[in-house]
Amino acid sequence: MYPPAEVWWRPIDRLERSWVIIAFVWALVLTAMMPLWFVVGKQNVPVTTYRTTPERFRETVEAFAAEHQVGERAGIPVVAPPPGGDAYVYAQRFSFYPILQLEKGEEYRIHVSSLDVQHGFSIQPVNLNFQIVPTYEYVITLTPTESGEFQVVCNEYCGLGHHVMTGTILVNE
Amino acid sequence: MTLTSERAEYRVCPVTQFKVDLQSEALIKVNAVAAVVALTIGGIAAILIALTRWEAVGLLPPEWFYRLLTVHGTNMLIFWIVFFEMAGLYFGATILLDARLPKPAVGWLAFGLMVVGALFVEITALTGNSTVMFTAYEPLGSNEASPLFYLGLILFAVGALVAVGLFFATVVMARVEKTYEGSLPLVTYGLVVAAIIATYTLLSGAVALVPPFLRTIGIIEHVDPAFYRNFFWSFGHPAQQINLAAMVAIWYAMGVMTVGGSPVSEKLSRFAFILYVLFINLGSAHHLLVDPGLSFGFKTFNTSYGMYLAVLGSMIHAFSIPAMLEVAQRRRGFTNGLFEWLRKLPWREPGFAALAVSMFVFGWIGGVTGVTMGTEQIDMVAHNTLRVPGHFHAAVVGGTTLAFMGFTYYVIPLVFRKRVKFLKLATWQPYLFGLGISLVAVGMITAGIQGVPRRTADIDVVREVPGTVHLSLAVVGIGALIAFTALCMYLAVVLASVFTGPRVEATSLALVQPMEPVPAAAEGSHVAPKGTFVIVLVFLAFFAAFYLANWWMLGRTWFVS
Ligand code: HEM
Ligand SMILES: [Cu+2]
Ligand SMILES: [Cu+2]
C-alpha cells in the first residue's frame, strides 16, 4: 500500500521460488492436456461450419425429413438418417425439428442451425452442449454410445418461451 | 513542480497521514454511493430469481424471471462493480499517492455519463422493454431491446473510459510533481494494471454495442451474430480481468491494513500483475468454445495464450498474500508449528474476515472451476449449464464483491469520516455472505454437472429430472437466502453509518481487533512462509483432482468431433 523501500530487490524466498516452479509446471500440464486430448481423446469440439441462410437451411431440413421419415410424434416427423450419413435439425422458437432416430455405435454428421435467434443444443442427460447461431450451419459429428430416449434442451435464452423449448433424439440398440 | 495552475484543497488523514484531495474524496463518495444503489437493486432481483430457480418455491412467473435476470446481470456485473472500481481508481491515484486530481470536472463528467447511461438501462429493463439479458445476443438483442438500452450501455462505457483517462493523468502528474518517493505502491500498481486492461476492454465494448444500437434505430439491417459474440466477449471477458486485478490490489491493501507487513517479494507480485496485462487481455474465446466456426488452434491459443500464464499470475498472488501475512505474524512472535500464525490472525476484524473468505471462495471454488471449464474440450459438458453462473458467483461475488464489501468498512471512517455502526454485524457479515454464496455456487455447479441449463425459468416442463437435481437447486435457494441476509447486513452497516453516524475523525485503522505493529527490529530478518507453502500444496492437489475428474467425466460421454 505504501511505496516500497529498498526491499524491492530482496531476493525471492526459497519456498516462494519453489511454488512458482510448481505452479509453472502445472500451467504446462494444463496447456498440454488440450492438444493431447485432441490427438487421443474421443470427445473433441466440432469445427466444421458452413454459412447458410434461414430459408436455405429450412429447405434442406425439410427435404431431409421427407426423404428419411419413419414415423411421427405429436405432429413432428421422426427421421432415421443413414448410419454414417448426414442429418439436419433446425431450431426455431421454441422447438427443434425434426426428431432424430439413430443407431447406437454409428457415426452421424448432424447439421444444426437456427431459423431465428441463437439457441442452445444441449443433449440430456448425456450433457453435451453446443451453441446454435443463425446463419451458421454447425456440423456435429456424433456417435451415441448408449441407447434410449434423449432430450435436446435449449440452453441459450431465446425469448419468453425459452424454458419450454425441447427436442428429442432416439437411439436404438 | 506543478503542472497546472489549478489549486487543490487537501486534508490530512489523521490515521494514515495521507493527504486527501477533497475533490477526489467527493468523487469517491458519489461513485461508492452509486455502486451501493446498484447492489441493492441487483440484490433484490437476486433473491427473487434464486427463489424461482429453487423449483420447490418457483416464485416468479417466467416473464418476470427473465426480466429480473436482465436487471440482476446488468446491475451487479456492470453497475455495482464498475462504479465501485471507479471509486477505487480515485482512491489509488490520489490518496495513496498524496496527489491531486488534475481536472476534477472531468471526473464529474464521467460520473454524469455513467449515471445517465445506467438510468436508461434501469428503466428499459425494469419495464420489460429490454428482456434480452446483459449479453443481448444478436439478433434477439436488437429485435427486442429498446434503443435506449444500448445507448445507456454505450454512455456508461464512455463515461468509464473518461474516468480511466483521468486516472492515468493523475498518476502521471503525481510522478511529475513528485508527490511520492520511489516506485508506485503495489496497490496503485495493481490498479494501473486494471486500468490498462479497462481501456481496451471498454473500447471493444463500445465497438460491440454500436452496430446493434444502429439496428434498433433502423440505420443498419443486419448484425452478424457470431461477429457480435466475438466482440462482446472481447469486452466481457477482460472486464472480468479488471475485476480480478482490482480485487487482488484490494487484497494486498486489506492485508496490509488489518495484519500489517509488506509483500514478501515486491518483484514477484509485480511480475504476476504484468502476467495479467500480457496474457489475459483477449481471452474472449472462453465463451465461444463450442460456437460454430472457430478452429481448435484459435480457441486454445486465445484462451491460454499459448500457455496458462495468467493462471500462473493468480497462483503467484495466491502464495504472496498469505505469505505476507504469515511473515508479519511470525515476526510478531507467532512461530509455533506450521499454523500458529494462522490461528492468531485477526479473525474478528471485518476487513480481514472479508480478505480471508474472499481468497478462499475465489480460489478454491471460482478459480478451480473456471480454469477447468475454460478448457476447450471440457466446455462441451459445461457450456451454458448452471455450472457457468456457479463458477462466476464464486469468483465475482464470493471473491470480488466480498473484497469490495470488506474494503467499504474502511472507506467509511477514512473517507466518509463516519464511525462504523453495528460492528458486530460487520464482523459476521463476510462469513455469512461467504457461506451463502458458496452454497449458491456449489448448488449451481452440481446442478450444472447434471445438465441443468442456465437462464431458465423452469426445468420441469421439458424433462423429468432426478431428485439430486432438485436437491442442488434447493441448495442454491437456501444459499441465496443466507447470502441475501448478509447482503442486507452489509447495507444496514453502510447506510446507517454513512447517513446517521456523527462525523468523527478515525483514530486507528482497525475497527475491532487491532494488531500489534510488527517489531521494527524483526523487519529485515528472513522468515520462511512454511505454513503458506503447505496450504498452497493442498490447494494444488484439490485443483488437480477436480480438473482430472472432469476429463474423466468427459471421456464417458458420446463420441463427438
Ligand atoms: C445475494 C447474492 C446473489 C444471489 C443469491 C445471486 C443469484 C443468482 C441467480 C439465481 C442467477 C440466475 C442463474 C441462472 O438462472 O442462469 C444469477 C445470475 C447472475 N448473477 Fe447473481 N446472485 C447474487 C449476487 C450477484 C453479484 C454480486 C453479481 C455480480 C457481481 C452477480 C452476477 C450475476 C450474473 C452476471 C448473472 C447472469 C445473468 C445472466 O445469465 O444474464 N450476482 N444470480
Ligand atoms: Cu431456444
Ligand atoms: Cu432458449
PDB file of C-alpha atoms in Angstrom, chain A residues 1-4 7-20 22-24 26-31 33-38 42-49 51 93 102 107 116-120 122-146 150-151 153-166 169 171, chain B residues 18 62-63 66 96 131 133 137-140 143-144 181 183-185 187 224-226 229 253 257 263-268 270 289-296 299-300 306-309 312 315-316 319-320 371 375-377 380-385 448-451 453-458 461-463 526-530 533 536-537 540 543-544 547 551 554-555 557-561:
ATOM      1  CA  MET A   1       0.000   0.000   0.000  1.00  0.00           C
ATOM      2  CA  TYR A   2       2.902   2.277   0.666  1.00  0.00           C
ATOM      3  CA  PRO A   3       5.716   2.924  -1.809  1.00  0.00           C
ATOM      4  CA  PRO A   4       8.194   0.100  -1.253  1.00  0.00           C
ATOM      5  CA  VAL A   7      13.267  -4.322  -0.144  1.00  0.00           C
ATOM      6  CA  TRP A   8      12.156  -4.177  -3.767  1.00  0.00           C
ATOM      7  CA  TRP A   9      15.091  -6.218  -4.935  1.00  0.00           C
ATOM      8  CA  ARG A  10      15.341  -8.513  -1.972  1.00  0.00           C
ATOM      9  CA  PRO A  11      15.972 -11.998  -3.382  1.00  0.00           C
ATOM     10  CA  ILE A  12      12.921 -14.229  -3.804  1.00  0.00           C
ATOM     11  CA  ASP A  13      12.346 -16.579  -0.894  1.00  0.00           C
ATOM     12  CA  ARG A  14      13.281 -20.220  -1.467  1.00  0.00           C
ATOM     13  CA  LEU A  15       9.771 -21.531  -0.798  1.00  0.00           C
ATOM     14  CA  GLU A  16       8.257 -18.854  -2.966  1.00  0.00           C
ATOM     15  CA  ARG A  17      10.600 -19.799  -5.783  1.00  0.00           C
ATOM     16  CA  SER A  18       9.654 -23.468  -5.398  1.00  0.00           C
ATOM     17  CA  TRP A  19       5.998 -22.569  -5.592  1.00  0.00           C
ATOM     18  CA  VAL A  20       6.492 -20.536  -8.754  1.00  0.00           C
ATOM     19  CA  ILE A  22       5.498 -25.940  -9.277  1.00  0.00           C
ATOM     20  CA  ALA A  23       2.772 -23.583 -10.483  1.00  0.00           C
ATOM     21  CA  PHE A  24       4.577 -23.131 -13.793  1.00  0.00           C
ATOM     22  CA  TRP A  26       1.053 -27.101 -13.564  1.00  0.00           C
ATOM     23  CA  ALA A  27       0.407 -24.400 -16.163  1.00  0.00           C
ATOM     24  CA  LEU A  28       2.338 -26.542 -18.641  1.00  0.00           C
ATOM     25  CA  VAL A  29       0.181 -29.552 -17.776  1.00  0.00           C
ATOM     26  CA  LEU A  30      -2.990 -27.505 -18.282  1.00  0.00           C
ATOM     27  CA  THR A  31      -1.686 -26.375 -21.632  1.00  0.00           C
ATOM     28  CA  MET A  33      -3.784 -31.572 -21.936  1.00  0.00           C
ATOM     29  CA  MET A  34      -5.763 -29.910 -24.728  1.00  0.00           C
ATOM     30  CA  PRO A  35      -3.555 -30.919 -27.696  1.00  0.00           C
ATOM     31  CA  LEU A  36      -3.031 -34.303 -26.077  1.00  0.00           C
ATOM     32  CA  TRP A  37      -6.756 -34.961 -25.876  1.00  0.00           C
ATOM     33  CA  PHE A  38      -7.156 -33.542 -29.354  1.00  0.00           C
ATOM     34  CA  LYS A  42     -12.796 -39.316 -28.418  1.00  0.00           C
ATOM     35  CA  GLN A  43     -14.582 -36.120 -27.471  1.00  0.00           C
ATOM     36  CA  ASN A  44     -13.394 -33.098 -29.356  1.00  0.00           C
ATOM     37  CA  VAL A  45     -15.218 -29.918 -30.180  1.00  0.00           C
ATOM     38  CA  PRO A  46     -16.639 -29.942 -33.719  1.00  0.00           C
ATOM     39  CA  VAL A  47     -15.182 -27.333 -36.037  1.00  0.00           C
ATOM     40  CA  THR A  48     -16.861 -27.842 -39.408  1.00  0.00           C
ATOM     41  CA  THR A  49     -19.109 -24.882 -40.139  1.00  0.00           C
ATOM     42  CA  ARG A  51     -22.525 -20.227 -43.885  1.00  0.00           C
ATOM     43  CA  ARG A  93     -38.525 -20.523 -31.175  1.00  0.00           C
ATOM     44  CA  LEU A 102     -30.146 -43.006 -34.557  1.00  0.00           C
ATOM     45  CA  GLU A 107     -21.500 -42.115 -36.536  1.00  0.00           C
ATOM     46  CA  ASP A 116     -34.415 -17.063 -35.935  1.00  0.00           C
ATOM     47  CA  VAL A 117     -32.294 -16.204 -32.866  1.00  0.00           C
ATOM     48  CA  GLN A 118     -29.483 -18.040 -31.069  1.00  0.00           C
ATOM     49  CA  HIS A 119     -30.361 -21.247 -29.262  1.00  0.00           C
ATOM     50  CA  GLY A 120     -28.595 -23.983 -27.361  1.00  0.00           C
ATOM     51  CA  SER A 122     -27.899 -29.491 -25.110  1.00  0.00           C
ATOM     52  CA  ILE A 123     -28.294 -33.274 -25.259  1.00  0.00           C
ATOM     53  CA  GLN A 124     -29.610 -34.551 -21.914  1.00  0.00           C
ATOM     54  CA  PRO A 125     -28.915 -36.414 -19.750  1.00  0.00           C
ATOM     55  CA  VAL A 126     -25.748 -37.056 -21.762  1.00  0.00           C
ATOM     56  CA  ASN A 127     -24.848 -33.420 -21.118  1.00  0.00           C
ATOM     57  CA  LEU A 128     -23.193 -32.384 -24.365  1.00  0.00           C
ATOM     58  CA  ASN A 129     -23.716 -28.708 -25.132  1.00  0.00           C
ATOM     59  CA  PHE A 130     -23.319 -26.569 -28.243  1.00  0.00           C
ATOM     60  CA  GLN A 131     -24.234 -23.076 -29.348  1.00  0.00           C
ATOM     61  CA  ILE A 132     -26.569 -22.610 -32.314  1.00  0.00           C
ATOM     62  CA  VAL A 133     -26.048 -19.368 -34.175  1.00  0.00           C
ATOM     63  CA  PRO A 134     -28.342 -18.308 -37.034  1.00  0.00           C
ATOM     64  CA  THR A 135     -26.732 -18.089 -40.488  1.00  0.00           C
ATOM     65  CA  TYR A 136     -24.067 -20.600 -39.389  1.00  0.00           C
ATOM     66  CA  GLU A 137     -24.524 -24.300 -40.045  1.00  0.00           C
ATOM     67  CA  TYR A 138     -22.625 -26.249 -37.410  1.00  0.00           C
ATOM     68  CA  VAL A 139     -21.738 -29.865 -38.175  1.00  0.00           C
ATOM     69  CA  ILE A 140     -21.556 -32.036 -35.063  1.00  0.00           C
ATOM     70  CA  THR A 141     -20.128 -35.486 -35.756  1.00  0.00           C
ATOM     71  CA  LEU A 142     -21.714 -37.678 -33.135  1.00  0.00           C
ATOM     72  CA  THR A 143     -21.593 -41.355 -32.160  1.00  0.00           C
ATOM     73  CA  PRO A 144     -24.142 -42.301 -29.495  1.00  0.00           C
ATOM     74  CA  THR A 145     -22.636 -44.814 -27.081  1.00  0.00           C
ATOM     75  CA  GLU A 146     -25.859 -45.686 -25.287  1.00  0.00           C
ATOM     76  CA  PHE A 150     -32.719 -38.341 -25.059  1.00  0.00           C
ATOM     77  CA  GLN A 151     -33.832 -34.755 -24.805  1.00  0.00           C
ATOM     78  CA  VAL A 153     -32.790 -28.817 -24.330  1.00  0.00           C
ATOM     79  CA  CYS A 154     -32.305 -25.225 -25.425  1.00  0.00           C
ATOM     80  CA  ASN A 155     -29.819 -23.664 -23.038  1.00  0.00           C
ATOM     81  CA  GLU A 156     -29.416 -20.219 -24.567  1.00  0.00           C
ATOM     82  CA  TYR A 157     -32.032 -17.664 -23.622  1.00  0.00           C
ATOM     83  CA  CYS A 158     -34.122 -17.197 -26.766  1.00  0.00           C
ATOM     84  CA  GLY A 159     -37.271 -15.395 -25.611  1.00  0.00           C
ATOM     85  CA  LEU A 160     -40.019 -15.695 -23.055  1.00  0.00           C
ATOM     86  CA  GLY A 161     -40.791 -19.310 -24.007  1.00  0.00           C
ATOM     87  CA  HIS A 162     -37.161 -20.416 -23.715  1.00  0.00           C
ATOM     88  CA  HIS A 163     -37.804 -22.877 -20.882  1.00  0.00           C
ATOM     89  CA  VAL A 164     -40.362 -24.891 -22.875  1.00  0.00           C
ATOM     90  CA  MET A 165     -38.081 -25.385 -25.874  1.00  0.00           C
ATOM     91  CA  THR A 166     -37.168 -29.026 -26.287  1.00  0.00           C
ATOM     92  CA  ILE A 169     -33.167 -37.862 -30.108  1.00  0.00           C
ATOM     93  CA  VAL A 171     -31.144 -44.091 -30.069  1.00  0.00           C
TER      94      VAL A 171
ATOM     95  CA  PHE B  18      -2.151  10.528   3.642  1.00  0.00           C
ATOM     96  CA  PRO B  62     -41.284 -16.825 -16.394  1.00  0.00           C
ATOM     97  CA  GLU B  63     -41.718 -13.368 -17.836  1.00  0.00           C
ATOM     98  CA  TYR B  66     -36.264 -13.222 -17.371  1.00  0.00           C
ATOM     99  CA  LEU B  96      -2.332   6.612  -1.899  1.00  0.00           C
ATOM    100  CA  THR B 131     -35.583  -8.527 -21.592  1.00  0.00           C
ATOM    101  CA  MET B 133     -30.024 -10.451 -20.673  1.00  0.00           C
ATOM    102  CA  TYR B 137     -27.023 -11.670 -28.164  1.00  0.00           C
ATOM    103  CA  GLU B 138     -27.840 -10.940 -31.773  1.00  0.00           C
ATOM    104  CA  PRO B 139     -30.349 -10.941 -33.320  1.00  0.00           C
ATOM    105  CA  LEU B 140     -32.527 -11.357 -30.203  1.00  0.00           C
ATOM    106  CA  ASN B 143     -35.037  -7.418 -32.204  1.00  0.00           C
ATOM    107  CA  GLU B 144     -36.370  -6.942 -28.728  1.00  0.00           C
ATOM    108  CA  GLU B 181       9.077   8.686  -3.329  1.00  0.00           C
ATOM    109  CA  SER B 183       8.264   3.184  -7.061  1.00  0.00           C
ATOM    110  CA  LEU B 184       4.489   3.174  -7.258  1.00  0.00           C
ATOM    111  CA  PRO B 185       2.940   1.401  -4.285  1.00  0.00           C
ATOM    112  CA  VAL B 187      -1.832  -1.375  -4.708  1.00  0.00           C
ATOM    113  CA  ASP B 224     -23.550 -10.754 -37.763  1.00  0.00           C
ATOM    114  CA  PRO B 225     -24.377 -12.776 -34.626  1.00  0.00           C
ATOM    115  CA  ALA B 226     -21.020 -14.559 -34.450  1.00  0.00           C
ATOM    116  CA  ARG B 229     -20.347 -12.667 -29.857  1.00  0.00           C
ATOM    117  CA  ALA B 253      -4.375  -3.354   0.715  1.00  0.00           C
ATOM    118  CA  MET B 257      -4.339  -2.602   6.747  1.00  0.00           C
ATOM    119  CA  PRO B 263       4.726  -8.217   0.234  1.00  0.00           C
ATOM    120  CA  VAL B 264       7.347 -10.923   0.599  1.00  0.00           C
ATOM    121  CA  SER B 265       8.665 -10.194  -2.812  1.00  0.00           C
ATOM    122  CA  GLU B 266       7.562  -6.983  -4.476  1.00  0.00           C
ATOM    123  CA  LYS B 267       9.355  -8.129  -7.579  1.00  0.00           C
ATOM    124  CA  LEU B 268       7.335 -11.298  -7.932  1.00  0.00           C
ATOM    125  CA  ARG B 270       4.571  -7.067  -9.734  1.00  0.00           C
ATOM    126  CA  LEU B 289     -15.514 -22.692 -27.091  1.00  0.00           C
ATOM    127  CA  VAL B 290     -18.469 -24.591 -28.512  1.00  0.00           C
ATOM    128  CA  ASP B 291     -19.510 -21.987 -31.079  1.00  0.00           C
ATOM    129  CA  PRO B 292     -19.630 -22.758 -34.777  1.00  0.00           C
ATOM    130  CA  GLY B 293     -16.857 -21.516 -36.971  1.00  0.00           C
ATOM    131  CA  LEU B 294     -13.818 -21.326 -34.726  1.00  0.00           C
ATOM    132  CA  SER B 295     -10.805 -23.609 -35.044  1.00  0.00           C
ATOM    133  CA  PHE B 296      -9.150 -25.640 -32.316  1.00  0.00           C
ATOM    134  CA  LYS B 299      -9.592 -21.253 -29.328  1.00  0.00           C
ATOM    135  CA  THR B 300      -6.843 -22.946 -27.405  1.00  0.00           C
ATOM    136  CA  GLY B 306      -0.047 -20.368 -25.795  1.00  0.00           C
ATOM    137  CA  MET B 307       0.165 -21.200 -22.137  1.00  0.00           C
ATOM    138  CA  TYR B 308      -1.743 -20.619 -18.954  1.00  0.00           C
ATOM    139  CA  LEU B 309       0.466 -17.780 -17.804  1.00  0.00           C
ATOM    140  CA  LEU B 312       0.305 -18.638 -13.115  1.00  0.00           C
ATOM    141  CA  MET B 315      -1.221 -18.694  -8.382  1.00  0.00           C
ATOM    142  CA  ILE B 316       1.673 -16.408  -7.515  1.00  0.00           C
ATOM    143  CA  PHE B 319       1.059 -17.541  -2.417  1.00  0.00           C
ATOM    144  CA  SER B 320       2.272 -13.980  -1.955  1.00  0.00           C
ATOM    145  CA  VAL B 371      -9.855 -22.959 -15.337  1.00  0.00           C
ATOM    146  CA  THR B 375     -10.542 -25.976 -21.135  1.00  0.00           C
ATOM    147  CA  GLU B 376     -11.594 -26.357 -24.753  1.00  0.00           C
ATOM    148  CA  GLN B 377     -12.983 -29.883 -24.726  1.00  0.00           C
ATOM    149  CA  MET B 380     -18.727 -29.290 -24.009  1.00  0.00           C
ATOM    150  CA  VAL B 381     -20.040 -30.644 -20.710  1.00  0.00           C
ATOM    151  CA  ALA B 382     -20.328 -27.211 -19.109  1.00  0.00           C
ATOM    152  CA  HIS B 383     -21.348 -24.623 -21.692  1.00  0.00           C
ATOM    153  CA  ASN B 384     -24.500 -22.709 -20.740  1.00  0.00           C
ATOM    154  CA  THR B 385     -25.323 -25.048 -17.930  1.00  0.00           C
ATOM    155  CA  GLY B 448     -24.865 -27.851 -13.978  1.00  0.00           C
ATOM    156  CA  ILE B 449     -22.854 -31.049 -13.915  1.00  0.00           C
ATOM    157  CA  GLN B 450     -26.218 -32.814 -14.094  1.00  0.00           C
ATOM    158  CA  GLY B 451     -27.071 -30.786 -17.184  1.00  0.00           C
ATOM    159  CA  PRO B 453     -29.384 -25.131 -18.158  1.00  0.00           C
ATOM    160  CA  ARG B 454     -28.687 -21.588 -17.007  1.00  0.00           C
ATOM    161  CA  ARG B 455     -31.121 -18.701 -17.621  1.00  0.00           C
ATOM    162  CA  THR B 456     -34.131 -20.993 -17.495  1.00  0.00           C
ATOM    163  CA  ALA B 457     -37.260 -20.156 -15.541  1.00  0.00           C
ATOM    164  CA  ASP B 458     -38.438 -23.712 -15.044  1.00  0.00           C
ATOM    165  CA  VAL B 461     -41.708 -28.566 -18.068  1.00  0.00           C
ATOM    166  CA  VAL B 462     -39.436 -30.199 -20.615  1.00  0.00           C
ATOM    167  CA  ARG B 463     -37.882 -33.151 -18.899  1.00  0.00           C
ATOM    168  CA  HIS B 526      14.494 -13.758   6.979  1.00  0.00           C
ATOM    169  CA  VAL B 527      11.327 -15.738   7.693  1.00  0.00           C
ATOM    170  CA  ALA B 528      10.217 -18.715   5.618  1.00  0.00           C
ATOM    171  CA  PRO B 529       6.441 -18.879   4.969  1.00  0.00           C
ATOM    172  CA  LYS B 530       6.222 -22.626   5.591  1.00  0.00           C
ATOM    173  CA  PHE B 533       3.595 -23.421   1.334  1.00  0.00           C
ATOM    174  CA  VAL B 536      -0.923 -23.908  -1.483  1.00  0.00           C
ATOM    175  CA  LEU B 537       0.189 -27.510  -1.985  1.00  0.00           C
ATOM    176  CA  LEU B 540      -2.994 -27.596  -5.898  1.00  0.00           C
ATOM    177  CA  PHE B 543      -7.301 -28.314  -8.162  1.00  0.00           C
ATOM    178  CA  ALA B 544      -5.662 -31.263  -9.900  1.00  0.00           C
ATOM    179  CA  TYR B 547      -9.521 -30.943 -13.154  1.00  0.00           C
ATOM    180  CA  TRP B 551     -11.547 -35.175 -18.119  1.00  0.00           C
ATOM    181  CA  LEU B 554     -15.866 -36.022 -20.494  1.00  0.00           C
ATOM    182  CA  GLY B 555     -14.331 -39.327 -21.523  1.00  0.00           C
ATOM    183  CA  THR B 557     -19.902 -39.227 -22.886  1.00  0.00           C
ATOM    184  CA  TRP B 558     -20.774 -39.897 -26.516  1.00  0.00           C
ATOM    185  CA  PHE B 559     -18.054 -39.639 -29.111  1.00  0.00           C
ATOM    186  CA  VAL B 560     -18.050 -36.296 -30.808  1.00  0.00           C
ATOM    187  CA  SER B 561     -15.809 -34.381 -33.140  1.00  0.00           C
TER     188      SER B 561
END
